[in-house]
Structures are given as structure tokens and as C-alpha cells.
Amino acid sequence: MSEDLRIRLLADGDWDAVVALEHDAYAADGLSEGREALQSRALASPRTCFVLEQGGTVRGYLLSLPYPPLRCPDLNRSEEAVFASDNLHVHDLVIAEDLRGRDVALGFIRHFRERAEELGYERISMVAVRGADILLRLLGYRAHRDVAVPACYGKRAVYMSMPVTPG
């Protein structure tokens, strides 16, 4: 990862930037959740939610929370429960468009996996949207096509997971 990029825990003052990035990434596909739902996910696990900062500006974020394996949050509802699980679900990962394709996301994911291992999680899951399952397979994620993903994720959504520590 570039020297001018820094990963840190998400802070209260980051929400305007996070909401703007999320809207830019997902609104056109009808996948944008809005501030309340995003914040509910971060509140469930503040130690596993991060921002990517460049020159003091939030340029990306990753929201994750413990979630039962083979299940995922519904985009249309805020989180009301905090689950005890050894599965850490990446709910959302967004990188500013001008930073995409420069291995920034890979560095962010690598940092996230290291943190998940430090915290004792055994698995990482996520729902791949808009064809991202192709890239995630290359990173070691396995598709679970038998898992029903809520329709709010779109037609091409695929639930995926991998062990935190490759075996």
C-alpha cells in the first residue's frame, strides 16, 4: 500500500465521507443503504470497521461485524442484534474510484485479515455483488451458491467465505 494511504479505525467524524462513498458506489444499482443502516452495522463491532485515509481525507472504508455463518444482513433493515460468532462478515468495502485498480483494495483486505486473526475470528464472509465473486475467488474465497442471499443485494449476489488463516 502506498505511503500516503493509512488504515485506521472508523471514527464518528468519518460518517459524512463514508455515506458519500457508499452512495457513489451503490446508488445507481439500487444497493445504497443510507447512514442509519450503515451506522448500525458499525455499532455492532467498532473494532472491525476501518477507513482508508489519504492526506486527512477518507478515501475508502470497510464495515464488518460478527455474523452467523451462511447468513448476511438485510440491506433494508438496520442491525438490532449483536451476534457472538467466530465468523466476521464484511458487510461493505468501498474504495474511491480513482484509487481502484492499484492494489489498494488488496492492501486493505490484507490488513483486515490480519486484524481478524488478531481478534480470534476463524472465518470471513461477504456477499459479492456486481460480479465481484470472480476477484474474491482469486483471493481464496469460496462461493456458497446454496445460501439464499436477500433479493436486496441484486440478482448476481453470491455469499462467499474463507478461513481467516489459509489452511
Coordinates of C-alpha atoms in Angstrom, one line a residue:
M1 CA 0.0 0.0 0.0
S2 CA 1.2 3.5 -0.8
E3 CA 2.9 5.5 1.9
D4 CA 0.3 8.3 1.7
L5 CA -2.5 5.9 2.4
R6 CA -3.3 5.0 6.0
I7 CA -5.8 2.5 7.5
R8 CA -7.3 3.3 10.9
L9 CA -10.5 2.5 12.9
L10 CA -13.6 4.3 11.8
A11 CA -14.4 7.3 13.9
D12 CA -17.6 9.3 14.5
G13 CA -16.4 12.2 12.3
D14 CA -16.0 9.9 9.3
W15 CA -19.7 9.2 8.6
D16 CA -20.3 12.0 6.1
A17 CA -17.4 10.7 3.9
V18 CA -18.5 7.1 4.3
V19 CA -22.1 7.8 3.4
A20 CA -20.9 9.8 0.3
L21 CA -18.6 6.9 -0.8
E22 CA -21.3 4.3 -0.3
H23 CA -23.9 6.4 -2.2
D24 CA -21.5 6.9 -5.1
A25 CA -20.6 3.2 -5.2
Y26 CA -24.1 1.7 -4.9
A27 CA -26.9 4.1 -5.6
A28 CA -27.0 3.6 -9.3
D29 CA -27.6 -0.2 -8.7
G30 CA -30.2 0.4 -6.0
L31 CA -27.9 -1.0 -3.3
S32 CA -27.4 2.1 -1.2
E33 CA -28.5 1.7 2.4
G34 CA -28.1 5.1 3.9
R35 CA -26.5 6.4 7.1
E36 CA -28.7 4.7 9.7
A37 CA -28.2 1.2 8.4
L38 CA -24.5 1.7 7.8
Q39 CA -24.0 3.1 11.3
S40 CA -26.0 0.2 12.9
R41 CA -23.5 -2.3 11.3
A42 CA -20.5 -0.4 12.6
L43 CA -22.0 -0.1 16.1
A44 CA -22.3 -3.9 16.2
S45 CA -18.4 -4.1 16.0
P46 CA -16.5 -0.9 16.1
R47 CA -13.2 -2.8 16.4
T48 CA -13.6 -4.3 13.0
C49 CA -14.6 -1.2 11.0
F50 CA -11.9 0.8 9.2
V51 CA -11.4 3.7 6.9
L52 CA -8.7 4.3 4.3
E53 CA -7.3 7.8 4.7
Q54 CA -5.2 9.9 2.3
G55 CA -4.0 13.3 3.3
G56 CA -6.6 13.5 6.1
T57 CA -9.4 12.6 3.7
V58 CA -11.4 9.4 3.9
R59 CA -10.9 7.6 0.6
G60 CA -12.4 4.2 1.4
Y61 CA -14.0 2.1 4.2
L62 CA -14.6 -1.4 5.3
L63 CA -17.5 -2.3 7.6
S64 CA -17.6 -5.7 9.2
L65 CA -19.4 -7.4 12.1
P66 CA -19.6 -10.8 13.7
Y67 CA -22.5 -12.7 12.0
P68 CA -23.7 -16.3 11.9
P69 CA -22.0 -18.3 9.2
L70 CA -24.0 -18.7 6.0
R71 CA -26.2 -15.6 6.8
C72 CA -25.9 -12.0 5.9
P73 CA -27.5 -8.7 6.9
D74 CA -30.6 -7.5 5.0
L75 CA -29.8 -4.1 3.3
N76 CA -33.3 -2.9 4.0
R77 CA -33.0 -3.2 7.8
S78 CA -30.7 -1.8 10.5
E79 CA -28.9 -4.2 12.7
E80 CA -30.7 -4.7 16.0
A81 CA -28.7 -7.6 17.5
V82 CA -25.0 -8.2 18.0
F83 CA -24.1 -11.7 17.3
A84 CA -21.4 -13.8 19.1
S85 CA -19.8 -15.6 16.2
D86 CA -16.3 -16.7 15.1
N87 CA -17.4 -15.6 11.6
L88 CA -16.6 -12.0 10.7
H89 CA -18.8 -10.7 7.9
V90 CA -17.5 -8.0 5.6
H91 CA -20.7 -6.0 5.0
D92 CA -19.2 -3.3 2.9
L93 CA -15.9 -2.5 1.3
V94 CA -15.6 0.7 -0.9
I95 CA -12.6 2.4 -2.3
A96 CA -12.7 5.8 -4.0
E97 CA -13.0 5.3 -7.8
D98 CA -9.6 6.9 -8.6
L99 CA -7.8 4.5 -6.3
R100 CA -9.3 1.4 -7.7
G101 CA -7.2 -1.0 -9.8
R102 CA -4.0 0.0 -7.9
D103 CA -3.8 -2.9 -5.4
V104 CA -5.3 -0.6 -2.7
A105 CA -8.2 -2.9 -2.1
L106 CA -5.8 -5.9 -1.7
G107 CA -3.8 -4.0 0.9
F108 CA -7.0 -3.1 2.7
I109 CA -8.2 -6.7 2.7
R110 CA -4.8 -7.9 3.8
H111 CA -4.9 -5.5 6.8
F112 CA -8.4 -6.6 7.6
R113 CA -7.5 -10.3 7.6
E114 CA -4.5 -9.7 9.9
R115 CA -6.8 -7.8 12.3
A116 CA -9.5 -10.6 12.1
E117 CA -6.8 -13.1 13.0
E118 CA -5.5 -11.0 15.9
L119 CA -9.1 -10.8 17.3
G120 CA -9.5 -14.6 17.1
Y121 CA -12.0 -14.9 14.2
E122 CA -11.9 -18.2 12.3
R123 CA -13.8 -17.3 9.1
I124 CA -14.5 -14.2 7.0
S125 CA -17.6 -14.0 4.9
M126 CA -19.1 -11.4 2.5
V127 CA -21.7 -11.1 -0.2
A128 CA -20.1 -10.4 -3.6
V129 CA -22.2 -8.1 -5.8
R130 CA -21.9 -7.0 -9.4
G131 CA -19.6 -9.8 -10.4
A132 CA -17.0 -9.3 -7.6
D133 CA -17.1 -13.0 -6.9
I134 CA -14.6 -13.5 -9.7
L135 CA -12.0 -11.4 -7.9
L136 CA -12.8 -12.9 -4.5
R137 CA -12.3 -16.4 -5.8
L138 CA -8.7 -15.4 -6.7
L139 CA -8.2 -14.2 -3.1
G140 CA -9.3 -17.5 -1.7
Y141 CA -13.0 -17.0 -1.1
R142 CA -15.3 -19.9 -1.8
A143 CA -18.8 -19.3 -3.2
H144 CA -21.7 -20.8 -1.3
R145 CA -24.3 -20.8 -4.1
D146 CA -26.7 -22.8 -1.9
V147 CA -27.0 -19.9 0.6
A148 CA -30.0 -17.7 -0.1
V149 CA -29.0 -14.1 -0.3
P150 CA -31.7 -11.5 0.2
A151 CA -33.0 -10.0 -3.1
C152 CA -32.0 -6.5 -2.0
Y153 CA -28.4 -7.5 -2.9
G154 CA -29.3 -7.8 -6.6
K155 CA -29.5 -10.8 -9.0
R156 CA -25.8 -11.6 -9.2
A157 CA -25.1 -11.6 -5.5
V158 CA -23.2 -14.5 -4.1
Y159 CA -22.4 -15.4 -0.5
M160 CA -18.7 -16.3 -0.1
S161 CA -16.4 -17.2 2.8
M162 CA -12.8 -18.2 3.6
P163 CA -10.9 -19.2 6.6
V164 CA -9.0 -16.3 8.3
T165 CA -5.9 -18.4 8.2
P166 CA -5.5 -20.3 4.9
G167 CA -5.1 -24.0 5.6

